[in-house]
Coordinates of C-alpha atoms in Angstrom, one line a residue:
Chain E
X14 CA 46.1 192.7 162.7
X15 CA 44.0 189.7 161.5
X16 CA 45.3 186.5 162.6
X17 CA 43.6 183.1 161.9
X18 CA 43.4 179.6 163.8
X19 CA 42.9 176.0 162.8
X20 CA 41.6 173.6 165.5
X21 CA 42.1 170.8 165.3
X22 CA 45.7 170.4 163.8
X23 CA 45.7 166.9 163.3
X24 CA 42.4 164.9 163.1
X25 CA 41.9 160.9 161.9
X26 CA 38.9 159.3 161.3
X27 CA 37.6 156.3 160.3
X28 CA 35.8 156.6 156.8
X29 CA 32.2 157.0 156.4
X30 CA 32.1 159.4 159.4
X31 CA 31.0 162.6 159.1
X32 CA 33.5 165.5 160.2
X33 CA 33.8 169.2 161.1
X34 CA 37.2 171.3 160.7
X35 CA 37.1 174.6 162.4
X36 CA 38.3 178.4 161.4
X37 CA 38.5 181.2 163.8
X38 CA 39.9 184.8 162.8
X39 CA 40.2 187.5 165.3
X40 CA 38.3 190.4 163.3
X41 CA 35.1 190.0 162.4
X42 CA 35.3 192.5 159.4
X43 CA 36.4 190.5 156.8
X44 CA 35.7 190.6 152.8
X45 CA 35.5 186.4 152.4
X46 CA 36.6 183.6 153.6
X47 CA 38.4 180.5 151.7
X48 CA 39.0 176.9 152.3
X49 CA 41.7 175.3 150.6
X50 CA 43.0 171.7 150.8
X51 CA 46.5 170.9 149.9
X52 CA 47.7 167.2 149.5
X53 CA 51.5 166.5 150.4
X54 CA 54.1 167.6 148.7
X55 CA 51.7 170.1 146.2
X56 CA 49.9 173.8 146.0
X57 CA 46.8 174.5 147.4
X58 CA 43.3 174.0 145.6
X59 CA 40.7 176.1 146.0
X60 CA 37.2 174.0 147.7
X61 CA 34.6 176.9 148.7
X62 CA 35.0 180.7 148.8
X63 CA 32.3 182.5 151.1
X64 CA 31.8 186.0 150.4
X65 CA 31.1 188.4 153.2
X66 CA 27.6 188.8 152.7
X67 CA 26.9 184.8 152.7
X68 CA 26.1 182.2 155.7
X69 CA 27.3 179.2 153.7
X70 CA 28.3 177.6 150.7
X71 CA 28.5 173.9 149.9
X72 CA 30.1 171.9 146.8
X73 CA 29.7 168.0 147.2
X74 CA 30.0 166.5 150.0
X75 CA 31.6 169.8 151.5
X76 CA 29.9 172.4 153.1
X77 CA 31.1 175.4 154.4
X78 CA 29.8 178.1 157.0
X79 CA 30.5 181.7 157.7
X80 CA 29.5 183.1 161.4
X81 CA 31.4 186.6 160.9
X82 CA 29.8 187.8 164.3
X83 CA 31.9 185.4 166.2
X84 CA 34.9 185.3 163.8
X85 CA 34.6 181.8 162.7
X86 CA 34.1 179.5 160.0
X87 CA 33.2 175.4 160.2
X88 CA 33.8 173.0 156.9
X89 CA 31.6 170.2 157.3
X90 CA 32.8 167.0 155.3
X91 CA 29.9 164.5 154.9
X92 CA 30.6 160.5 154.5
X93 CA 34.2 161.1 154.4
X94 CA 36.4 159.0 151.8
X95 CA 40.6 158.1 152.2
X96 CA 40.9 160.1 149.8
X97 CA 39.6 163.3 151.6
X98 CA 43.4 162.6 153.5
X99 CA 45.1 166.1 152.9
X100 CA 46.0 169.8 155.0
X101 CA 42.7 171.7 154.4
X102 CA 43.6 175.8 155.0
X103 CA 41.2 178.4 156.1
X104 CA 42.1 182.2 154.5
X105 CA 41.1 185.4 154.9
X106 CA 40.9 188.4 153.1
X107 CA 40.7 191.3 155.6
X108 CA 39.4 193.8 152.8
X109 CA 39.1 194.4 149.1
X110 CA 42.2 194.6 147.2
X111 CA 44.1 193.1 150.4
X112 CA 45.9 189.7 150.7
X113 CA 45.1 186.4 152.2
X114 CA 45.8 185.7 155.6
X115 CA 46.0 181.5 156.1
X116 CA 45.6 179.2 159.2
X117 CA 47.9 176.8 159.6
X118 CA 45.4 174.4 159.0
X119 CA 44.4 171.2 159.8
X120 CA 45.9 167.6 158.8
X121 CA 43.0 165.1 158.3
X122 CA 43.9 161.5 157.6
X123 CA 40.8 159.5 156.8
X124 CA 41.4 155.8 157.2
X125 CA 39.8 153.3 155.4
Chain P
X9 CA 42.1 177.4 130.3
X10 CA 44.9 179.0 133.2
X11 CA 47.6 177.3 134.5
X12 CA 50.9 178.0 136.2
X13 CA 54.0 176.2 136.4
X14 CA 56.9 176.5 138.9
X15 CA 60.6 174.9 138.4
X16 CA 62.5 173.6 139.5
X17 CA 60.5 171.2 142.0
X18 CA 62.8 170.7 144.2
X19 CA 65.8 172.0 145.1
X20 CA 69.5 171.2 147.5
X21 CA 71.7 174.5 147.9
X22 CA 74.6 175.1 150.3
X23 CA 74.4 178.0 152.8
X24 CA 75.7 181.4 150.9
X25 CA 74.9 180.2 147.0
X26 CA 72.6 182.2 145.0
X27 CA 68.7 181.5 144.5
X28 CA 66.7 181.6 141.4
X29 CA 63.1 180.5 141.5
X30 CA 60.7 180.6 138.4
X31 CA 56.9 181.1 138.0
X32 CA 55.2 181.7 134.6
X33 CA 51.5 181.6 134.2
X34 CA 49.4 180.8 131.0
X35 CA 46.1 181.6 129.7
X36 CA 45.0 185.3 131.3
X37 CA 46.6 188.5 131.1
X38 CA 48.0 191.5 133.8
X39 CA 47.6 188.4 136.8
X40 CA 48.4 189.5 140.3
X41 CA 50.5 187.3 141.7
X42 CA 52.3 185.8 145.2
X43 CA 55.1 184.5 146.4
X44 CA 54.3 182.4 149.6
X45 CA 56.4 180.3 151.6
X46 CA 55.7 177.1 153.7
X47 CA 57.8 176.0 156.6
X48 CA 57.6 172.4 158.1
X49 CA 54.4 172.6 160.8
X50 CA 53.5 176.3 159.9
X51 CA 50.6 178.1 157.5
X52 CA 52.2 180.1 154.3
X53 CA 53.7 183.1 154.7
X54 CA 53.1 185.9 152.1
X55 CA 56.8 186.8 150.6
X56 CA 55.7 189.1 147.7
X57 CA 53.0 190.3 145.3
X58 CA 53.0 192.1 142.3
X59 CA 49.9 193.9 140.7
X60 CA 52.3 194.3 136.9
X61 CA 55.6 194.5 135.5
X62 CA 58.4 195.4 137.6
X63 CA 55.4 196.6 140.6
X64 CA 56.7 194.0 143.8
X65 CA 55.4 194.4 147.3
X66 CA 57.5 193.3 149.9
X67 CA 55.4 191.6 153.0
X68 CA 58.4 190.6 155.1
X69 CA 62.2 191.9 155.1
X70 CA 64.7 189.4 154.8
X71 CA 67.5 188.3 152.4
X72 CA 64.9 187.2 149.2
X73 CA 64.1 189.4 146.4
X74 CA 61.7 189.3 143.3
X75 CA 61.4 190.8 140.5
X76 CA 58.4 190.6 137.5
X77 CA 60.1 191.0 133.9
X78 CA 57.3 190.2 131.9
X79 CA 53.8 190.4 132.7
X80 CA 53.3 186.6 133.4
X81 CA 56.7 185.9 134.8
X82 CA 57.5 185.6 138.5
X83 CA 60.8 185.2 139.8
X84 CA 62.2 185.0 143.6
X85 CA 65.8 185.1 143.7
X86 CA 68.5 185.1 146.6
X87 CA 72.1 186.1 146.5
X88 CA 73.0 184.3 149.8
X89 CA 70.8 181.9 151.0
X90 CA 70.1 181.0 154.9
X91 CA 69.5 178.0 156.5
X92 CA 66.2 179.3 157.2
X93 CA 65.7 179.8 153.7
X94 CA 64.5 175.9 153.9
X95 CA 60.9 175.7 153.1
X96 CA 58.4 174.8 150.6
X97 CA 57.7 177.7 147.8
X98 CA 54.7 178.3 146.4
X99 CA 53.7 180.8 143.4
X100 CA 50.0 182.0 142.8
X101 CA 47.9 183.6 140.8
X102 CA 44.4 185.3 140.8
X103 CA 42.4 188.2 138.4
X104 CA 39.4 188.4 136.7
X105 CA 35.9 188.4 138.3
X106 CA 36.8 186.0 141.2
X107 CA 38.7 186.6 144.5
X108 CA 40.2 183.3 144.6
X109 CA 44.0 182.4 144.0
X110 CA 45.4 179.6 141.9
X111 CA 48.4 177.9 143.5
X112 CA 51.4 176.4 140.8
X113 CA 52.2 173.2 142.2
X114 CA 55.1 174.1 144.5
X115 CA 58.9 174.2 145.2
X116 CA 61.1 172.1 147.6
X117 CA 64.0 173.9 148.7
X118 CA 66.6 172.7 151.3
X119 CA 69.4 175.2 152.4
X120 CA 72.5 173.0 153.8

C-alpha cells in the first residue's frame, strides 16, 4: 500500500530565503506526482504535476523534482515571499485510473 | 471555464442529527469526482468517488454515505452524525486530458 511523508511539518523562514519541502512515498512505481498548496481555511490548488516519465517540472519561482528510484520528491521555492505562507501537499497516484494518495504536508510560514 | 462550488461553508450539528453536504460543478461534462475529508493535524482522507450517475466508491466504512443524482451533482449525507464526524470537507473534481483534481473551496463541519 502506498503511503506518503511530508518532512518537515512545520517550517518558518525569513523571506527572501530560498527553501526546500520534501516528499517521500514508499513505492517507487508510481504514475505522477502532485504538489498542491492549500491556504487556511480553503481547497487545495494545484502548483506542478510531474508525470512518471519526467525528472522535474518548474512554474515560477517553484520547482519541482521527481527521484522515483528512491521514492521521493523535493519542491524547491526560490526567493520566498509572505505570501508563499500556506500547507503545500505532496500526492500520489499509484497507477492509471487510481486515486490520490496525500501527505500530510507541510506548514510553511514565511515571515516578512 | 470550470468551477465547483460547495455549501454550506460551514457548519455546527449536534451528535445524532442528519448530514447533508452539496457539491455541484460547472463548465465540463461526465466529471469524476471525490469526497475527501481533513481532520485537524492530518492529510485528506479519500471518502468517495464517483466515475457517473448513481456509480459511488466507498474508500472507507463508516456512518457517511453519497450519492450522485445528476451528473455534476455530489452529495455526502449522514443520518447520525459522530463526534468524529468533525473535520473539514472537501469536494473535487478532475476529467479531460489532465490527471490533476480541482478542489471546491471546502466545508467546515463541527459535530457537538
Amino acid at each position: 500500500k502506498q503511503e506518503v511523508t511530508q518532512i518537515p511539518a512545520a517550517l518558518s523562514v525569513p523571506e527572501g530565503e530560498n527553501l526546500v519541502l520534501n516528499c517521500s512515498f514508499t513505492d517507487s512505481a508510481i504514475y505522477n506526482l502532485q504538489w498542491f498548496r492549500q491556504d487556511p481555511g480553503k481547497g487545495l490548488t494545484s502548483l506542478l504535476l510531474i508525470q512518471s516519465s519526467q525528472r522535474e517540472q518548474t512554474s515560477g519561482r517553484l520547482n519541482a523534482s521527481l527521484d522515483k528510484s528512491s521514492g521521493r520528491s523535493t519542491l524547491y521555492i526560490a526567493a520566498s515571499q509572505p505570501g508563499d505562507s500556506a500547507t503545500y501537499l505532496c500526492a500520489v497516484i499509484p497507477n492509471y485510473g487510481q486515486n490520490f494518495v496525500f501527505g500530510p504536508g507541510t506548514r510553511l510560514s514565511v515571515l516578512p | 471555464s470550470q468551477t465547483i462550488h460547495q455549501w454550506p461553508a460551514t457548519l455546527v450539528q449536534p451528535v445524532g442529527s442528519p448530514l447533508s453536504l452539496e457539491c455541484t460543478v460547472e463548465g465540463t461534462s461526465n466529471p469524476n469526482l471525490y469526497w475527501y475529508r481533513q481532520a485537524a493535524g492530518r492529510g485528506l482522507q479519500l471518502l468517495f468517488y464517483s466515475v457517473g450517475i448513481g456509480q459511488i466508491s466507498s474508500e472507507v466504512p463508516q456512518n457517511l454515505s453519497a450519492s450522485r443524482p445528476q451528473d455534476r451533482q455530489f452529495i455526502l449525507s449522514s443520518k447520525k452524525l459522530l463526534l468524529s464526524d468533525s473535520g473539514f470537507y472537501l469536494c473535487a473534481w478532475s476529467g479531460g486530458t489532465t490527471d490533476t483534481q480541482y478542489f471546491g473551496p471546502g466545508t467546515r463541519l463541527t459535530v457537538l
